[in-house]
Amino acid sequence: MEFTVKKSEMSFHLDSLSRAVASRPIKPVLNGVLFELDDGLTMTATDMEFTVRSKIPNVKGEGAFVVNAKTVYEIVKSLPSEEVKFSTNGDKLEILSEKSKFTIFTQDAQDFPEVNFPVDGAVYEMDRVKLAEMIDRVSFSAASDENMRNLNGVYFEMENGVFRTVAVDGFRMALAEEKIESQGNLSFLISLKAVKELSRLLSVSNMDKLIMRFENRQVAFEVGNTTLVCKVVDAEFPNYKRVIPEEFKTRIIVDRNALRGAVKRASIVTRSGTEAVKFITDSDSLKISSKSAGLGEAEETLDVQMEGEPLTLAFNPAFVLDALNHTNEEKVQLNFVDENKPLMVDTPDLEGYFFIVMPVRI
């Protein structure tokens, strides 16, 4: 069996495929990419939690083999010319490009696990750029600890014509939502590892739309000639709606960059592990301050538009900065309930996105 492909196209697909292989596979074949030639070239990689499948049409030939994912990717992207020729002989794969030649071992395609892809079930057509934005605006709030299965991911929810992405880690929450045409209700949690790969896939694609399919506790994202399939995390996501404040005692509108700079500067004199920056509201000003017995103190006052009563709260500066870094709006709105309740950060001009952070005891 032999076939010829373009280096740029093959390298693009192998980049995604190599990320899907298991870091510590239970079987050696899970280190590999399955190549299948039949009505084009189809390549599949999986760690049994999420799967990437890519197709290059108009490639002639028949047959199948498995080859180490990271090895073939490193080889292809290093080759000197655009035309790359692959040929198999027994359990060996030969890769040729100009005067460069590699021979690597293959594995039997029959040993590669069968992967089921959703074909029916719920189907949604989505805007690629919008979905990428919604994931970016919340995924930083997910727990990084993989053992916290119900928090180590992004929650997707379709409810009465509204699509939401939500992430929480126990100290903060981020939510983004957008109206969609479908009226069907659906919700599921995807691991942070799979979400990061989905984000990367969305960022490198030039497609306007993508198709999302949900069936049998699996969700597939079809972006052009690449499909990413994720198993839904079998864990109960927290009832995030319970922590969304309904009424506020104080509201402040402030320049986002000015607030970001003040919080960042104040955080310089906080100690790791005990980070806290005070927010002190008073009439038309917001004072940002911090103090550390061993380092010193900082204070900065910002001009703001304020409605409501004066309040004093403290927050982890990293959490506040994360929220400010994930919106591009000129102004942000700080919504306070009282000294012991979460702060909601949103924007006066951007609907469908907000961030909630728990205060730190002063």
Coordinates of C-alpha atoms in Angstrom, one line a residue:
M1 CA 0.0 0.0 0.0
E2 CA 1.3 3.5 -0.8
F3 CA -0.1 7.0 -1.0
T4 CA 1.1 10.6 -1.3
V5 CA -0.1 13.6 0.7
K6 CA 0.8 17.2 1.3
K7 CA 3.1 17.8 4.3
S8 CA 1.2 20.8 5.5
E9 CA -2.2 19.0 5.5
M10 CA -0.9 15.9 7.1
S11 CA 1.0 17.8 9.8
F12 CA -2.1 19.9 10.6
H13 CA -4.1 16.8 11.3
L14 CA -1.4 14.9 13.1
D15 CA -1.0 17.7 15.5
S16 CA -4.6 17.2 16.8
L17 CA -4.3 13.4 16.6
S18 CA -1.1 13.2 18.6
R19 CA -2.8 15.1 21.4
A20 CA -5.5 12.4 21.7
V21 CA -3.3 9.5 22.5
A22 CA -3.1 8.3 26.1
S23 CA -0.1 9.5 28.1
R24 CA 0.0 6.1 29.9
P25 CA -1.9 3.8 27.7
I26 CA -3.2 0.5 29.0
K27 CA -2.4 -1.0 25.6
P28 CA 0.6 -0.1 23.3
V29 CA -1.8 0.4 20.3
L30 CA -3.3 3.4 22.1
N31 CA 0.0 5.2 21.5
G32 CA -0.8 5.1 17.8
V33 CA -2.9 6.7 15.0
L34 CA -5.0 4.3 13.0
F35 CA -4.6 5.0 9.2
E36 CA -7.4 3.7 7.0
L37 CA -7.4 4.1 3.2
D38 CA -10.8 3.7 1.6
D39 CA -12.5 6.5 -0.2
G40 CA -9.9 8.9 1.2
L41 CA -7.5 8.7 4.1
T42 CA -9.1 8.6 7.6
M43 CA -6.9 8.9 10.7
T44 CA -8.1 8.1 14.2
A45 CA -6.5 8.5 17.7
T46 CA -8.1 7.9 21.1
D47 CA -7.3 7.6 24.8
M48 CA -10.8 6.0 25.3
E49 CA -12.0 9.2 26.9
F50 CA -11.9 11.4 23.9
T51 CA -11.2 10.6 20.2
V52 CA -10.0 12.7 17.3
R53 CA -10.8 11.6 13.7
S54 CA -9.5 13.5 10.7
K55 CA -10.1 12.8 7.0
I56 CA -8.1 13.8 3.9
P57 CA -10.2 13.2 0.9
N58 CA -9.0 12.3 -2.6
V59 CA -6.2 10.0 -1.4
K60 CA -6.1 6.8 -3.4
G61 CA -5.4 3.4 -2.0
E62 CA -6.7 0.6 0.3
G63 CA -5.5 -0.8 3.6
A64 CA -5.0 0.0 7.3
F65 CA -2.3 0.2 9.8
V66 CA -1.4 1.8 13.2
V67 CA 1.8 3.9 13.7
N68 CA 3.1 5.7 16.8
A69 CA 1.3 9.1 16.8
K70 CA 4.1 11.3 18.2
T71 CA 6.8 9.7 16.1
V72 CA 5.0 10.1 12.8
Y73 CA 4.0 13.7 13.6
E74 CA 7.6 14.7 14.5
I75 CA 8.8 13.0 11.2
V76 CA 6.2 14.7 9.0
K77 CA 6.6 18.2 10.3
S78 CA 10.4 18.0 9.9
L79 CA 10.4 16.9 6.3
P80 CA 12.1 19.1 3.7
S81 CA 9.4 19.3 0.9
E82 CA 5.6 19.5 0.6
E83 CA 5.1 16.2 -1.1
V84 CA 5.3 13.2 1.3
K85 CA 5.1 9.6 0.2
F86 CA 4.0 6.8 2.5
S87 CA 4.3 3.1 1.7
T88 CA 3.9 -0.1 3.8
N89 CA 5.8 -3.3 3.6
G90 CA 4.8 -5.9 6.2
D91 CA 5.1 -4.3 9.6
K92 CA 7.1 -1.3 8.4
L93 CA 6.1 2.1 7.2
E94 CA 8.4 4.0 4.8
I95 CA 8.1 7.8 4.7
L96 CA 9.9 9.6 1.8
S97 CA 10.4 13.3 1.1
E98 CA 13.0 14.4 -1.4
K99 CA 16.2 12.7 -0.2
S100 CA 14.9 12.1 3.4
K101 CA 13.8 8.5 4.2
F102 CA 12.3 7.1 7.4
T103 CA 11.3 3.5 8.2
I104 CA 9.3 2.9 11.3
F105 CA 7.4 0.0 12.7
T106 CA 3.6 -0.4 12.4
Q107 CA 1.0 -2.3 14.5
D108 CA -1.9 -4.3 13.3
A109 CA -5.0 -2.3 12.6
Q110 CA -7.1 -5.1 14.0
D111 CA -5.7 -4.3 17.5
F112 CA -7.0 -0.8 17.5
P113 CA -10.2 -0.4 19.6
E114 CA -13.5 0.2 17.9
V115 CA -14.7 3.7 18.4
N116 CA -18.4 4.6 18.1
F117 CA -19.3 8.0 16.7
P118 CA -22.6 9.7 17.4
V119 CA -24.7 9.6 14.2
D120 CA -28.2 10.3 15.5
G121 CA -29.4 11.9 18.7
A122 CA -29.6 15.6 19.3
V123 CA -27.9 17.7 16.6
Y124 CA -27.0 21.4 16.9
E125 CA -25.4 23.7 14.3
M126 CA -23.2 26.3 16.0
D127 CA -21.1 29.3 15.1
R128 CA -17.4 28.3 15.5
V129 CA -16.1 31.7 16.6
K130 CA -19.0 32.2 19.1
L131 CA -18.4 28.8 20.7
A132 CA -14.7 29.4 21.0
E133 CA -15.4 32.7 22.8
M134 CA -17.9 31.1 25.1
I135 CA -15.4 28.4 26.1
D136 CA -12.6 30.8 26.5
R137 CA -14.7 33.0 28.8
V138 CA -15.4 30.2 31.3
S139 CA -12.8 27.4 31.1
F140 CA -10.3 29.3 33.3
S141 CA -12.7 28.9 36.2
A142 CA -12.8 25.1 36.1
A143 CA -10.9 23.2 38.7
S144 CA -7.4 22.0 37.5
D145 CA -7.4 18.9 39.7
E146 CA -8.4 15.9 37.6
N147 CA -9.6 14.1 40.8
M148 CA -12.3 16.7 41.2
R149 CA -14.3 15.1 38.3
N150 CA -17.4 17.2 38.7
L151 CA -15.5 20.5 38.7
N152 CA -12.6 19.6 36.3
G153 CA -14.5 20.5 33.1
V154 CA -17.0 22.8 31.4
Y155 CA -20.7 22.3 31.7
F156 CA -22.8 22.6 28.5
E157 CA -26.5 23.4 28.8
M158 CA -29.2 23.9 26.2
E159 CA -32.3 25.2 27.9
N160 CA -35.4 26.8 26.3
G161 CA -33.6 28.3 23.3
V162 CA -30.5 29.4 25.3
F163 CA -27.1 27.7 25.1
R164 CA -24.7 28.1 28.1
T165 CA -21.2 27.2 29.1
V166 CA -20.4 27.2 32.8
A167 CA -17.3 26.4 34.9
V168 CA -16.8 26.4 38.6
D169 CA -14.0 25.4 41.0
G170 CA -15.6 26.0 44.4
F171 CA -14.3 29.6 44.8
R172 CA -15.5 31.2 41.6
M173 CA -17.8 30.6 38.6
A174 CA -18.0 31.9 35.0
L175 CA -21.0 31.7 32.8
A176 CA -21.5 32.6 29.1
E177 CA -24.8 32.2 27.2
E178 CA -26.2 32.8 23.7
K179 CA -29.6 32.3 22.2
I180 CA -29.9 29.4 19.8
E181 CA -32.7 28.3 17.4
S182 CA -33.1 24.8 18.9
Q183 CA -35.7 24.4 21.6
G184 CA -34.5 21.0 22.9
N185 CA -33.1 20.9 26.4
L186 CA -29.8 19.1 27.0
S187 CA -26.9 19.3 29.5
F188 CA -23.6 17.5 30.0
L189 CA -20.1 18.0 31.4
I190 CA -16.9 17.7 29.3
S191 CA -13.5 17.2 30.9
L192 CA -11.1 20.1 30.9
K193 CA -8.6 18.1 28.9
A194 CA -11.1 17.6 26.1
V195 CA -12.3 21.2 26.3
K196 CA -8.7 22.4 25.8
E197 CA -8.4 20.3 22.7
L198 CA -11.7 21.5 21.4
S199 CA -10.6 25.1 21.9
R200 CA -7.4 24.5 20.0
L201 CA -9.3 22.8 17.2
L202 CA -11.8 25.8 17.0
S203 CA -8.9 28.3 17.0
V204 CA -7.0 26.7 14.0
S205 CA -10.1 26.0 11.9
N206 CA -11.3 28.5 9.2
M207 CA -14.9 27.0 9.1
D208 CA -17.8 29.3 9.9
K209 CA -20.0 26.6 11.4
L210 CA -19.6 23.3 13.3
I211 CA -22.0 20.5 14.0
M212 CA -22.4 19.2 17.6
R213 CA -24.1 15.8 18.0
F214 CA -25.1 14.2 21.3
E215 CA -25.9 10.5 21.7
N216 CA -25.4 7.7 24.3
R217 CA -23.4 9.9 26.7
Q218 CA -21.1 11.0 23.9
V219 CA -20.8 14.3 22.2
A220 CA -19.1 14.9 18.9
F221 CA -17.9 18.2 17.4
E222 CA -17.5 18.1 13.7
V223 CA -15.3 21.0 12.4
G224 CA -14.6 20.6 8.7
N225 CA -12.7 17.3 8.1
T226 CA -11.9 16.8 11.8
T227 CA -14.3 15.3 14.4
L228 CA -13.6 15.3 18.2
V229 CA -15.7 12.9 20.2
C230 CA -15.8 13.2 24.0
K231 CA -17.3 10.9 26.6
V232 CA -19.5 12.9 29.0
V233 CA -18.1 13.0 32.5
D234 CA -20.0 10.7 34.8
A235 CA -20.3 13.1 37.7
E236 CA -22.9 15.5 38.9
F237 CA -22.2 19.2 38.2
P238 CA -23.2 21.6 41.0
N239 CA -26.4 23.5 40.9
Y240 CA -24.7 26.7 39.7
K241 CA -28.0 28.7 39.7
R242 CA -28.2 28.6 43.5
V243 CA -25.1 30.9 43.7
I244 CA -26.3 33.6 41.2
P245 CA -27.4 36.6 43.2
E246 CA -30.8 38.0 42.5
E247 CA -30.5 41.4 44.1
F248 CA -27.6 43.8 44.7
K249 CA -26.9 46.4 47.4
T250 CA -24.2 48.2 45.5
R251 CA -23.2 48.5 41.8
I252 CA -20.1 50.1 40.4
I253 CA -19.1 50.8 36.8
V254 CA -15.3 51.2 36.3
D255 CA -12.7 51.2 33.5
R256 CA -11.6 47.6 33.0
N257 CA -7.9 48.4 32.3
A258 CA -7.7 50.8 35.2
L259 CA -9.1 48.2 37.6
R260 CA -6.9 45.5 36.2
G261 CA -3.8 47.6 36.7
A262 CA -4.7 48.6 40.2
V263 CA -5.5 45.0 41.3
K264 CA -2.3 43.7 39.7
R265 CA -0.2 46.3 41.4
A266 CA -1.8 45.7 44.8
S267 CA -1.2 42.0 44.5
I268 CA 2.6 42.6 44.4
V269 CA 2.7 43.0 48.2
T270 CA 0.5 39.9 49.0
R271 CA 2.1 36.7 50.2
S272 CA 1.5 33.5 48.3
G273 CA -1.1 31.3 50.0
T274 CA -2.7 34.3 51.8
E275 CA -3.5 36.5 48.8
A276 CA -6.2 39.2 49.5
V277 CA -6.9 42.6 48.0
K278 CA -9.4 44.9 49.6
F279 CA -12.2 46.6 47.6
I280 CA -13.5 49.7 49.5
T281 CA -16.4 51.5 47.9
D282 CA -17.4 55.0 48.8
S283 CA -19.6 57.4 46.8
D284 CA -17.8 57.9 43.4
S285 CA -14.6 56.0 44.2
L286 CA -13.2 52.5 44.6
K287 CA -10.1 52.0 46.8
I288 CA -7.9 49.0 46.0
S289 CA -5.5 48.1 48.8
S290 CA -3.4 45.3 50.2
K291 CA -1.1 44.8 53.2
S292 CA 1.5 42.2 54.2
A293 CA 3.4 42.2 57.5
G294 CA 6.6 41.1 55.8
L295 CA 6.4 43.0 52.6
G296 CA 4.5 46.3 53.1
E297 CA 1.3 47.8 51.7
A298 CA -0.3 49.3 48.6
E299 CA -3.3 51.6 48.0
E300 CA -4.8 53.0 44.8
T301 CA -8.1 54.9 44.3
L302 CA -10.2 54.7 41.1
D303 CA -12.9 57.0 39.9
V304 CA -16.2 55.1 39.4
Q305 CA -19.9 55.4 38.8
M306 CA -21.6 54.0 41.9
E307 CA -25.1 53.2 43.0
G308 CA -25.9 51.9 46.5
E309 CA -24.2 51.7 49.9
P310 CA -20.5 51.8 50.8
L311 CA -19.0 48.3 51.3
T312 CA -15.6 46.7 52.2
L313 CA -14.7 43.3 50.9
A314 CA -11.5 41.3 50.1
F315 CA -10.8 39.0 47.1
N316 CA -8.1 36.7 45.8
P317 CA -6.5 39.1 43.2
A318 CA -5.7 36.2 40.8
F319 CA -9.4 35.4 40.5
V320 CA -10.4 39.0 39.8
L321 CA -7.7 39.3 37.2
D322 CA -8.8 36.2 35.5
A323 CA -12.3 37.7 35.1
L324 CA -10.9 41.0 33.8
N325 CA -8.6 39.3 31.3
H326 CA -11.4 37.3 29.7
T327 CA -13.5 40.2 28.5
N328 CA -12.5 42.9 26.0
E329 CA -15.1 45.4 27.0
E330 CA -14.0 48.9 28.0
K331 CA -16.1 49.1 31.2
V332 CA -16.9 46.4 33.7
Q333 CA -19.7 46.4 36.3
L334 CA -19.1 45.2 39.9
N335 CA -22.3 44.0 41.6
F336 CA -22.1 43.6 45.4
V337 CA -24.7 41.9 47.6
D338 CA -23.0 42.4 51.0
E339 CA -19.7 41.8 52.8
N340 CA -20.2 38.1 53.0
K341 CA -21.8 37.3 49.6
P342 CA -20.2 36.6 46.2
L343 CA -19.2 39.5 43.8
M344 CA -20.7 39.3 40.3
V345 CA -18.6 40.9 37.6
D346 CA -20.2 41.6 34.2
T347 CA -20.2 44.4 31.7
P348 CA -22.8 47.2 30.9
D349 CA -22.6 46.5 27.2
L350 CA -22.1 42.8 26.9
E351 CA -25.1 40.5 27.6
G352 CA -24.8 36.9 28.4
Y353 CA -21.5 36.8 30.3
F354 CA -20.7 37.1 34.0
F355 CA -18.2 36.0 36.6
I356 CA -18.8 35.3 40.3
V357 CA -16.1 35.1 42.9
M358 CA -16.4 34.4 46.6
P359 CA -14.9 37.0 49.0
V360 CA -12.0 36.3 51.4
R361 CA -12.4 36.9 55.1
I362 CA -10.8 40.1 56.2

